[in-house]
Tab-separated table of N, CA, C and O in Angstrom:
chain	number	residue	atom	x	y	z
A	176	UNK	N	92.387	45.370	-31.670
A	176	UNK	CA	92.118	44.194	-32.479
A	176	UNK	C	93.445	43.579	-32.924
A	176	UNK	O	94.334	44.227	-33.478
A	177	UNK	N	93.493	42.582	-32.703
A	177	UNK	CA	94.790	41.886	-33.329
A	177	UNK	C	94.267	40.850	-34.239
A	177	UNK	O	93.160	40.321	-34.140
A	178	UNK	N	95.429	40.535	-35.402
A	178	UNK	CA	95.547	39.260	-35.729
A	178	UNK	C	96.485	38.181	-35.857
A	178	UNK	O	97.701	38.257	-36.037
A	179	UNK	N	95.941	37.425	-35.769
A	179	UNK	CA	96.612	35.885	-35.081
A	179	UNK	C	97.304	35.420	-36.567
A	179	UNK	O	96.318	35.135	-37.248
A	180	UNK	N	98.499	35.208	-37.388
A	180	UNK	CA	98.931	34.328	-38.397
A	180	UNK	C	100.226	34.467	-38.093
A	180	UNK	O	100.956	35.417	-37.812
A	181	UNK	N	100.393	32.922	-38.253
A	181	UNK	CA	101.777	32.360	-38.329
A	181	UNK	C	102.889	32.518	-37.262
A	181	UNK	O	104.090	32.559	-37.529
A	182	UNK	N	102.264	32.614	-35.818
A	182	UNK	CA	102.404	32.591	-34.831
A	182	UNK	C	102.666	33.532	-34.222
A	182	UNK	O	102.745	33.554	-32.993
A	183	UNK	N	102.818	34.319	-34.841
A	183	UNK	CA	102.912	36.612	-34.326
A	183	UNK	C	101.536	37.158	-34.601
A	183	UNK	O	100.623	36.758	-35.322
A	184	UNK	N	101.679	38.269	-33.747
A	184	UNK	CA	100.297	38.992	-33.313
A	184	UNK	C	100.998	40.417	-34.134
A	184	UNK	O	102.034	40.891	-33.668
A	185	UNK	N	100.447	40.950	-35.192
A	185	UNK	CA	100.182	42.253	-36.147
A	185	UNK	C	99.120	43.008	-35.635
A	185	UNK	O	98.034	42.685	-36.116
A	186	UNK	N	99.085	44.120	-34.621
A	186	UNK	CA	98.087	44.791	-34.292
A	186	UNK	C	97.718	45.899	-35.495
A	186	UNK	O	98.544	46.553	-36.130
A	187	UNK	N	96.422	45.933	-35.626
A	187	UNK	CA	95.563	46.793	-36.601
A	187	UNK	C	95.457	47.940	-35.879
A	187	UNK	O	94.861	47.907	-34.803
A	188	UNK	N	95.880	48.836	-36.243
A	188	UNK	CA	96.144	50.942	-35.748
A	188	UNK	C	95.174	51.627	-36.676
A	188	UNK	O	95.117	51.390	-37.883
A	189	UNK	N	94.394	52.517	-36.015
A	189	UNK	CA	93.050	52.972	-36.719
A	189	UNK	C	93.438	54.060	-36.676
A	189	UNK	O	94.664	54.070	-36.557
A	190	UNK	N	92.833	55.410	-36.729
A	190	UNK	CA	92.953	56.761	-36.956
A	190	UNK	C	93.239	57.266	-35.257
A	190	UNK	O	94.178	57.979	-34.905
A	191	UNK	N	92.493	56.866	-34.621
A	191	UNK	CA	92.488	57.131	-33.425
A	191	UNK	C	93.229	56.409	-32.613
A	191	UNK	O	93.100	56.582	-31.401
A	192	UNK	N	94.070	55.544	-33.068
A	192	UNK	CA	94.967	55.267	-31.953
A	192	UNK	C	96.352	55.248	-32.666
A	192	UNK	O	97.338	54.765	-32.110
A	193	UNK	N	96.394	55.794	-33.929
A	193	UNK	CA	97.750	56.134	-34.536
A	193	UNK	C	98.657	57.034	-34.007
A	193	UNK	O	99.841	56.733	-34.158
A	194	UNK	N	98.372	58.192	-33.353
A	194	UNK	CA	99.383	59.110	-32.566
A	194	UNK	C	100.062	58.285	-31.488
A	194	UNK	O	101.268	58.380	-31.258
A	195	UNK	N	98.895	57.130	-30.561
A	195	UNK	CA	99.537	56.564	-29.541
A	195	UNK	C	100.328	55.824	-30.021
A	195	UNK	O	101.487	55.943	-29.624
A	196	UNK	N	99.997	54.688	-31.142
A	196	UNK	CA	101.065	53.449	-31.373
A	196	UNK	C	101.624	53.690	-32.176
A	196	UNK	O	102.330	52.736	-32.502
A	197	UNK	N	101.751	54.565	-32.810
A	197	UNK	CA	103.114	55.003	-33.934
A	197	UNK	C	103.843	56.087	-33.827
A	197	UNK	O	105.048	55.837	-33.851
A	198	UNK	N	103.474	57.605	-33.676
A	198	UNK	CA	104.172	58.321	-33.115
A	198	UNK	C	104.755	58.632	-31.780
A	198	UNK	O	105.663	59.408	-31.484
A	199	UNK	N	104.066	57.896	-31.089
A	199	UNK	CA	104.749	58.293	-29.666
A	199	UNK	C	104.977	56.791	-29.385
A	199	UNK	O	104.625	56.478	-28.247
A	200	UNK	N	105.330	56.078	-29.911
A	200	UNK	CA	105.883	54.537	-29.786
A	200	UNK	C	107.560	54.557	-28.954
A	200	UNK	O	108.332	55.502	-29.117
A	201	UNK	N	107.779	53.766	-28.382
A	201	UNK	CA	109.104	53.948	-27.740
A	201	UNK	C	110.200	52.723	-28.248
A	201	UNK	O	111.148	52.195	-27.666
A	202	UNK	N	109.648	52.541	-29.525
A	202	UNK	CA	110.599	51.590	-30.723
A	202	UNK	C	110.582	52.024	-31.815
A	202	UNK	O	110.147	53.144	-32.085
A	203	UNK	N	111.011	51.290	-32.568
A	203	UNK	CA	110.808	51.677	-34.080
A	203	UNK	C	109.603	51.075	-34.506
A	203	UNK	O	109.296	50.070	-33.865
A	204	UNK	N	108.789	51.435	-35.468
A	204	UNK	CA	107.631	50.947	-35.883
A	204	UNK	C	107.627	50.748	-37.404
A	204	UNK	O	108.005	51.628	-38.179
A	205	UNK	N	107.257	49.754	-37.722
A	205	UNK	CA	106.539	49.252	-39.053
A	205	UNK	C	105.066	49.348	-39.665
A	205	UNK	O	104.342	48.381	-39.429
A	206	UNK	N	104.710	50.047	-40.171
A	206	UNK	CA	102.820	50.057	-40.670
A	206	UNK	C	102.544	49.882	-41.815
A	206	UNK	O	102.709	50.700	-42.720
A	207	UNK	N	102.147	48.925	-41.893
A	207	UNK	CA	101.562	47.881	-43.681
A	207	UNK	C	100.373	48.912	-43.791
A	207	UNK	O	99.656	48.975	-42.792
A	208	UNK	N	100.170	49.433	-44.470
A	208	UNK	CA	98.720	50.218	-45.338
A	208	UNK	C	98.724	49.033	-46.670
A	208	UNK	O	99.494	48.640	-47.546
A	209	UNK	N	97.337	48.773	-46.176
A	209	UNK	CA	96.510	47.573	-47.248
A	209	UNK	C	95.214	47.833	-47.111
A	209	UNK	O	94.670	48.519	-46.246
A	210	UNK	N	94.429	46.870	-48.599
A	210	UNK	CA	93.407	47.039	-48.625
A	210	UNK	C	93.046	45.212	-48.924
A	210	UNK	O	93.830	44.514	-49.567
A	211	UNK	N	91.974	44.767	-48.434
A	211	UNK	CA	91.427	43.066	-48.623
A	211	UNK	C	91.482	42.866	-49.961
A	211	UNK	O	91.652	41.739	-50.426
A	212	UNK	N	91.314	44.177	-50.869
A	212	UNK	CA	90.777	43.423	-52.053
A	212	UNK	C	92.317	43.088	-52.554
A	212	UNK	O	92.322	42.197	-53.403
A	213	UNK	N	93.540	43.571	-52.240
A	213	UNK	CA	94.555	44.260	-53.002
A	213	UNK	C	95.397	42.687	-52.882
A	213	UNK	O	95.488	42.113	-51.797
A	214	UNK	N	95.976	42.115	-54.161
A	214	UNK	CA	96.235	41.031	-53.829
A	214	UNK	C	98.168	40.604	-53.593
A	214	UNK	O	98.730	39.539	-53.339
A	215	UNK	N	98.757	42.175	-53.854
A	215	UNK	CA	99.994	42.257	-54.100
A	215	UNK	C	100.246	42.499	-51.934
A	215	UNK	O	101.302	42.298	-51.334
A	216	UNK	N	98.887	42.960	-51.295
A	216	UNK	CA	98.901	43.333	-50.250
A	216	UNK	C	99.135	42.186	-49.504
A	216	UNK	O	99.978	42.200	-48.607
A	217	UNK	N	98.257	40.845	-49.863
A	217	UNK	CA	98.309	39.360	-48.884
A	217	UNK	C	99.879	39.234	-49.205
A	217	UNK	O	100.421	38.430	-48.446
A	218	UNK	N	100.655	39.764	-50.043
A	218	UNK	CA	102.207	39.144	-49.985
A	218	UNK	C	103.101	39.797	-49.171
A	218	UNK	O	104.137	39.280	-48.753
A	219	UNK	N	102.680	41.082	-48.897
A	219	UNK	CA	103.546	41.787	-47.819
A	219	UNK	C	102.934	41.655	-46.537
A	219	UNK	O	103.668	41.882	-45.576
A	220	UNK	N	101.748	41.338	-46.314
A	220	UNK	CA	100.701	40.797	-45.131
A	220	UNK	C	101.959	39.460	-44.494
A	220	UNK	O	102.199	39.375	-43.289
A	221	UNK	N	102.316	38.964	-45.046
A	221	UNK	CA	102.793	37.779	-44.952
A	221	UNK	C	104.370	37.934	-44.383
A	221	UNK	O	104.808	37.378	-43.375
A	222	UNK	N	104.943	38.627	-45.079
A	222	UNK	CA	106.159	38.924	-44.882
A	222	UNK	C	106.147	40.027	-43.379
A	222	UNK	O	106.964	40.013	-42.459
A	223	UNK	N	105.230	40.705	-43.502
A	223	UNK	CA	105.028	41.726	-41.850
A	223	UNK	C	105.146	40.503	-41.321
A	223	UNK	O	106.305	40.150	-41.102
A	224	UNK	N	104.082	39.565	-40.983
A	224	UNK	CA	103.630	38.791	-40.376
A	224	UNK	C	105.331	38.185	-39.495
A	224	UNK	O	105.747	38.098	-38.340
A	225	UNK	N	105.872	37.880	-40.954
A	225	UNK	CA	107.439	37.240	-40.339
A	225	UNK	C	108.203	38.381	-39.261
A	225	UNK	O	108.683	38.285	-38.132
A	226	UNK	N	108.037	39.517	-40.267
A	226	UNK	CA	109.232	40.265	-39.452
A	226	UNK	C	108.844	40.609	-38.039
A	226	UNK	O	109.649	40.938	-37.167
A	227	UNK	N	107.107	40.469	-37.837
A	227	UNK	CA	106.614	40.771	-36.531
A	227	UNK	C	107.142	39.950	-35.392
A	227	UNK	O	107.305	40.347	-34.238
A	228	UNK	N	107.411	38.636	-35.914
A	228	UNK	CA	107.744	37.461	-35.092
A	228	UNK	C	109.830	37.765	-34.920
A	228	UNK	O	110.455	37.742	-33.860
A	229	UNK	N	110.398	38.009	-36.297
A	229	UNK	CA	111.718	37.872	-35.838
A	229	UNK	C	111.788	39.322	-35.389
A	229	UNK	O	112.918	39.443	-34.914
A	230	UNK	N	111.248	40.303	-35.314
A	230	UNK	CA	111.882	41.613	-34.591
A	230	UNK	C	111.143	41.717	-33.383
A	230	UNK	O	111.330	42.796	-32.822
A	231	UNK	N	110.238	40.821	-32.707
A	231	UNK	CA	109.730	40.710	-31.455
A	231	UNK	C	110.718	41.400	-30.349
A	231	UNK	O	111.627	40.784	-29.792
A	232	UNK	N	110.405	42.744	-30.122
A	232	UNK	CA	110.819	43.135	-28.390
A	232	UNK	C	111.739	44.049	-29.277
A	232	UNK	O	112.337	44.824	-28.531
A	233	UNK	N	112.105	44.262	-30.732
A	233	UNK	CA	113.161	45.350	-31.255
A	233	UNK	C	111.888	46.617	-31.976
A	233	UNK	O	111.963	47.845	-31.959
A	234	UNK	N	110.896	45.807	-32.504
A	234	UNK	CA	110.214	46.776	-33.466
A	234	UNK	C	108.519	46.212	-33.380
A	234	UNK	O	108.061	45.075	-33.270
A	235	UNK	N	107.915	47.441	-33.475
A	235	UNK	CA	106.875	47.372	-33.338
A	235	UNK	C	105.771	47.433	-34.664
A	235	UNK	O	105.139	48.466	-34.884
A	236	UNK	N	105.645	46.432	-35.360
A	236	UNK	CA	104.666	45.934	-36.847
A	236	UNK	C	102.976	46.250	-36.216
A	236	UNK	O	102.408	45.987	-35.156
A	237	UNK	N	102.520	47.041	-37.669
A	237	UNK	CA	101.039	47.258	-37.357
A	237	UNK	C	100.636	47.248	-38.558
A	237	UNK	O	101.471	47.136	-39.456
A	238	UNK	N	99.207	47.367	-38.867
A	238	UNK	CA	98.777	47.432	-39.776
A	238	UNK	C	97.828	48.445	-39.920
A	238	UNK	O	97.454	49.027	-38.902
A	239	UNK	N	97.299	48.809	-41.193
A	239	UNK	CA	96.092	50.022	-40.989
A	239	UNK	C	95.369	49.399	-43.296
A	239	UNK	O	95.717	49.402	-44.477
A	240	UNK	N	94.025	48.949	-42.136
A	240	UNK	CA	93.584	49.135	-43.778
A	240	UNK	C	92.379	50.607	-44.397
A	240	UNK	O	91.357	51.153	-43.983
A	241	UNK	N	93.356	50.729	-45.655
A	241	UNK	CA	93.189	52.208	-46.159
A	241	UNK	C	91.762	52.106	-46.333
A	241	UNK	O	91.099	53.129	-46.156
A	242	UNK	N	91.217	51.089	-46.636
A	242	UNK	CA	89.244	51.058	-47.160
A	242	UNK	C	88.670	51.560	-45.571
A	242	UNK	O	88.003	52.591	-45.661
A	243	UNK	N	88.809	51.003	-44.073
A	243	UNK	CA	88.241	51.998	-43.142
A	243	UNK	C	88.849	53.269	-42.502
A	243	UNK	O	88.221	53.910	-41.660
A	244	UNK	N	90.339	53.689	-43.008
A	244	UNK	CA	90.393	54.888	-43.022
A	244	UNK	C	91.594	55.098	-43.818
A	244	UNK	O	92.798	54.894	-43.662
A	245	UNK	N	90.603	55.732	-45.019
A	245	UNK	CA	90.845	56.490	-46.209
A	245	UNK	C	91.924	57.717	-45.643
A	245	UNK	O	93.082	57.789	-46.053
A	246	UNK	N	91.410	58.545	-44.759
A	246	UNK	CA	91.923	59.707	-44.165
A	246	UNK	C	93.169	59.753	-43.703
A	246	UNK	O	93.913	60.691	-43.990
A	247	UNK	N	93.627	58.516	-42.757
A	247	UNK	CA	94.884	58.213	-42.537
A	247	UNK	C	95.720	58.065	-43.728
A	247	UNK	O	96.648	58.803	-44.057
A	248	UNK	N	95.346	57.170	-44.253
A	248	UNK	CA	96.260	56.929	-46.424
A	248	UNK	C	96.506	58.040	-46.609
A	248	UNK	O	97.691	58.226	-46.886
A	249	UNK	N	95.418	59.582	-46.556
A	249	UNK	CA	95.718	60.481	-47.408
A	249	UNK	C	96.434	61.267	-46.616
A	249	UNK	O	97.176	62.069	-47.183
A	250	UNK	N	96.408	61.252	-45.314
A	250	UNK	CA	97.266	62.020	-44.381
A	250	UNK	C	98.596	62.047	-43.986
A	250	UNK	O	99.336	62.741	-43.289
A	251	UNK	N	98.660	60.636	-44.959
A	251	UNK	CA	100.440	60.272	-45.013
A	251	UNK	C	100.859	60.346	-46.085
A	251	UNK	O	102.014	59.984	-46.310
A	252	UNK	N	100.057	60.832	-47.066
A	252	UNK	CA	100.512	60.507	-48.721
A	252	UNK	C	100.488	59.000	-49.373
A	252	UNK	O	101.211	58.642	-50.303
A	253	UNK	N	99.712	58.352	-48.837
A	253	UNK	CA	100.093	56.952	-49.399
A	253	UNK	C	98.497	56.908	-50.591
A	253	UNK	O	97.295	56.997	-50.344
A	254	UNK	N	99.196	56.747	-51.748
A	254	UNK	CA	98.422	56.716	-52.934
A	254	UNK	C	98.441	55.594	-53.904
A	254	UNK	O	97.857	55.594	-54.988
A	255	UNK	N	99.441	54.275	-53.231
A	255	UNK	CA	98.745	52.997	-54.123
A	255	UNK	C	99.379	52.069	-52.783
A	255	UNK	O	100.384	52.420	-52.165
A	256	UNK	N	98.888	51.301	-52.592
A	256	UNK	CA	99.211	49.533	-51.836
A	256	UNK	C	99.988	49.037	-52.420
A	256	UNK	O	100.397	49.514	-53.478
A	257	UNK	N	100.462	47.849	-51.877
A	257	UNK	CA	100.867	47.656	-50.498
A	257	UNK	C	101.945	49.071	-50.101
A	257	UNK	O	102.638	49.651	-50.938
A	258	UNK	N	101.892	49.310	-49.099
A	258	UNK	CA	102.734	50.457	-48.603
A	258	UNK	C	103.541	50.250	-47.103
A	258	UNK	O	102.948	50.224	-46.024
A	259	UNK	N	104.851	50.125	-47.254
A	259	UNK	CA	104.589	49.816	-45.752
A	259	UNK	C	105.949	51.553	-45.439
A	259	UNK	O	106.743	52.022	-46.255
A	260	UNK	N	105.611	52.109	-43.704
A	260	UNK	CA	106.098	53.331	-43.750
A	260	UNK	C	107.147	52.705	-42.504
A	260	UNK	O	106.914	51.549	-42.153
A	261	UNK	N	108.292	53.443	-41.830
A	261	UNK	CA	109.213	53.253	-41.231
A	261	UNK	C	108.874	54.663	-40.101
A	261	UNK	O	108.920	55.862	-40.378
A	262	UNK	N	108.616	54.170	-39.105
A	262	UNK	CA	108.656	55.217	-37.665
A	262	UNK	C	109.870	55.051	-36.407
A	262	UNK	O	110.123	53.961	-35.894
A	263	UNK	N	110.373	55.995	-36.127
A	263	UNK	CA	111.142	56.072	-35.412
A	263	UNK	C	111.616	57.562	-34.402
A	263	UNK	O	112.159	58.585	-34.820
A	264	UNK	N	111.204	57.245	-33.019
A	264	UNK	CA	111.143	58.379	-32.420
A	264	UNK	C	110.109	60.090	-32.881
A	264	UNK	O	110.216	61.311	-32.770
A	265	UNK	N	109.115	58.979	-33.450
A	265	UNK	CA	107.944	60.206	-34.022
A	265	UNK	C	107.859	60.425	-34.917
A	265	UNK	O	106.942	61.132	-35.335
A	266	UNK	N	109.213	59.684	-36.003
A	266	UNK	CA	109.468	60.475	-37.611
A	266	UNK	C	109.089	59.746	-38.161
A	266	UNK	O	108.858	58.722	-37.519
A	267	UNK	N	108.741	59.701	-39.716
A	267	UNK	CA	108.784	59.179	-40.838
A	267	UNK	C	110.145	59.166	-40.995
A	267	UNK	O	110.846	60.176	-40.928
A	268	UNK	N	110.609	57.864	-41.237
A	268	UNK	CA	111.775	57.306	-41.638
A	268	UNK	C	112.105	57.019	-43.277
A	268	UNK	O	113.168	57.220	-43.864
A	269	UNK	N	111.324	56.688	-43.608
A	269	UNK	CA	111.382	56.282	-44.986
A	269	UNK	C	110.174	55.411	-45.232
A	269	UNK	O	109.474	55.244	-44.233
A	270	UNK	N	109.695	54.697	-46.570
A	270	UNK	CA	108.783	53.683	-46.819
A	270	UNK	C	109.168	53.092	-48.118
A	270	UNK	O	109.994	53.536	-48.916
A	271	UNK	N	108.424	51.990	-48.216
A	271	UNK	CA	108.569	50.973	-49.674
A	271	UNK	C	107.211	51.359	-49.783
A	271	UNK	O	106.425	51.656	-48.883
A	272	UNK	N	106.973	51.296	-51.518
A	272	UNK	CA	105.304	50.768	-51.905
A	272	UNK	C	105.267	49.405	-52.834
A	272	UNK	O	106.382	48.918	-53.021
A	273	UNK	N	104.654	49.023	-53.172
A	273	UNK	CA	105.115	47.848	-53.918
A	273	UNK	C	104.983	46.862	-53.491
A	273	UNK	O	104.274	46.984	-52.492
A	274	UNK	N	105.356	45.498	-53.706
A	274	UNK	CA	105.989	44.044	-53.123
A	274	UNK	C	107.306	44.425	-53.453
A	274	UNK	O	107.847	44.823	-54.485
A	275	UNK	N	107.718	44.170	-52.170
A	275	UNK	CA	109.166	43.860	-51.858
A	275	UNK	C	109.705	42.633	-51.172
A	275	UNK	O	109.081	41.740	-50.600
A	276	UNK	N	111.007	42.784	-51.355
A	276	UNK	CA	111.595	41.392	-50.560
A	276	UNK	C	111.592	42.151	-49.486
A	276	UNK	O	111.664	43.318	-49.100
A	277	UNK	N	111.421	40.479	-48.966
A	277	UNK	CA	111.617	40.673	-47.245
A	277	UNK	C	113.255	40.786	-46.744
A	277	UNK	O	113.517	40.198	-45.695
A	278	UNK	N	114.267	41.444	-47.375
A	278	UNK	CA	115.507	41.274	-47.050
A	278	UNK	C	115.641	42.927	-47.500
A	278	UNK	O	116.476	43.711	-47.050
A	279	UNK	N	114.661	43.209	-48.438
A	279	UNK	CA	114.540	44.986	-48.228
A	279	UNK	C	114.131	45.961	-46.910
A	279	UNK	O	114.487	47.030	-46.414
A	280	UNK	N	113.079	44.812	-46.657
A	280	UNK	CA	112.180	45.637	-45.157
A	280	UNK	C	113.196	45.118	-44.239
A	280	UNK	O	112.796	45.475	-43.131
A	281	UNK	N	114.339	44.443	-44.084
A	281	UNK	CA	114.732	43.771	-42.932
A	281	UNK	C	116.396	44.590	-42.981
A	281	UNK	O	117.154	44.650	-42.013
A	282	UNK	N	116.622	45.054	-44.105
A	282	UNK	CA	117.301	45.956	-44.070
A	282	UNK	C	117.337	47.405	-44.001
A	282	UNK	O	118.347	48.094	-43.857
A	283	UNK	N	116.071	47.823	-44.125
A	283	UNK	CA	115.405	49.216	-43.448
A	283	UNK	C	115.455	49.175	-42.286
A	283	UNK	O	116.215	50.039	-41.850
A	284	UNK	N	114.749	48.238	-41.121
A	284	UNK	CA	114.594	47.757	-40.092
A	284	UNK	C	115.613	47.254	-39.113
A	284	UNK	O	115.557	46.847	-37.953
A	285	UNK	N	116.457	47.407	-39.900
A	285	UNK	CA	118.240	47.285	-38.920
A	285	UNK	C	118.697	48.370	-38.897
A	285	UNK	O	119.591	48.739	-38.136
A	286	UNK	N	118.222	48.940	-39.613
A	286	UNK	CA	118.936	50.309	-39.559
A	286	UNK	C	118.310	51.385	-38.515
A	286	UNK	O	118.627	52.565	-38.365
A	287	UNK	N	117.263	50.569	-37.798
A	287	UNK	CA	116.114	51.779	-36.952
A	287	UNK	C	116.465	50.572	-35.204
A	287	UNK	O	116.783	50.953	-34.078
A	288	UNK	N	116.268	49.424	-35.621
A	288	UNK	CA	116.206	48.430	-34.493
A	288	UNK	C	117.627	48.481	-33.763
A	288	UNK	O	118.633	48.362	-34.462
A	289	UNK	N	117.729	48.630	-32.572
A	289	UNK	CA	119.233	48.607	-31.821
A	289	UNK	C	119.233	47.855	-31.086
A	289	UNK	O	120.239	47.657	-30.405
C-alpha cells in the first residue's frame, strides 16, 4: 500500500513485511510509527513525506500505524507518537519521539545515507 502526498510515495510496512523492508533493506531506512488520531503525528507525516522525496535513491521512508499493529510499537519499545526509528544494515540506529525539526531527522539521516 502506498501513499501518494506531495509528490513522494511513503510506503506503509505492516508486521509482516517489516523483516523484509526494514531489516534486511539494502539502505538506510526511516519508519514514522503514528496513529490517525495523533495530531503531533500529521506534522512529522509531512516532514517524512519531504525527506522521502529529497533522500529518493539514498534512504528508504516508511511508515507503520501503531492502532493496526500494536505488536510491532511494542516490539520496538515505542510507547508514545510520533516516533520515527533509524535502520541501517539491520540495526536500530537511533530514533526521535516527539515533533521534531526536519533539520534534526535530516541530520540523523546524513549520517546513515552515503
Amino acid at each position: 500500500m502506498h501513499i501518494l502526498l506531495h509528490w513522494a510515495i511513503v510506503e506503509v510496512v505492516t508486521a509482516c513485511s517489516w523483516t523484509e523492508l526494514v531489516v534486511a533493506a539494502d539502505k538506510p531506512v526511516l519508519v514514522e510509527f503514528w496513529a490517525p488520531s495523533c495530531v503531533p503525528c500529521q506534522m512529522i507525516s509531512s516532514i517524512v513525506v519531504e525527506l522521502a522525496k529529497e533522500y529518493a535513491g539514498k534512504v528508504l521512508c516508511y511508515r507503520i500505524n501503531i492502532d493496526d499493529y500494536p505488536n510491532v510499537a511494542s516490539q520496538y519499545g515505542i510507547t508514545s507518537i510520533p516516533t520515527v526509528l533509524f535502520y541501517k544494515d539491520g540495526e536500530n540506529k537511533g530514533s526521535f519521539t516527539g515533533v521534531v525539526a526536519k533539520s534534526t531527522l535530516c541530520a540523523a539521516l546524513n549520517k546513515y545515507a552515503e
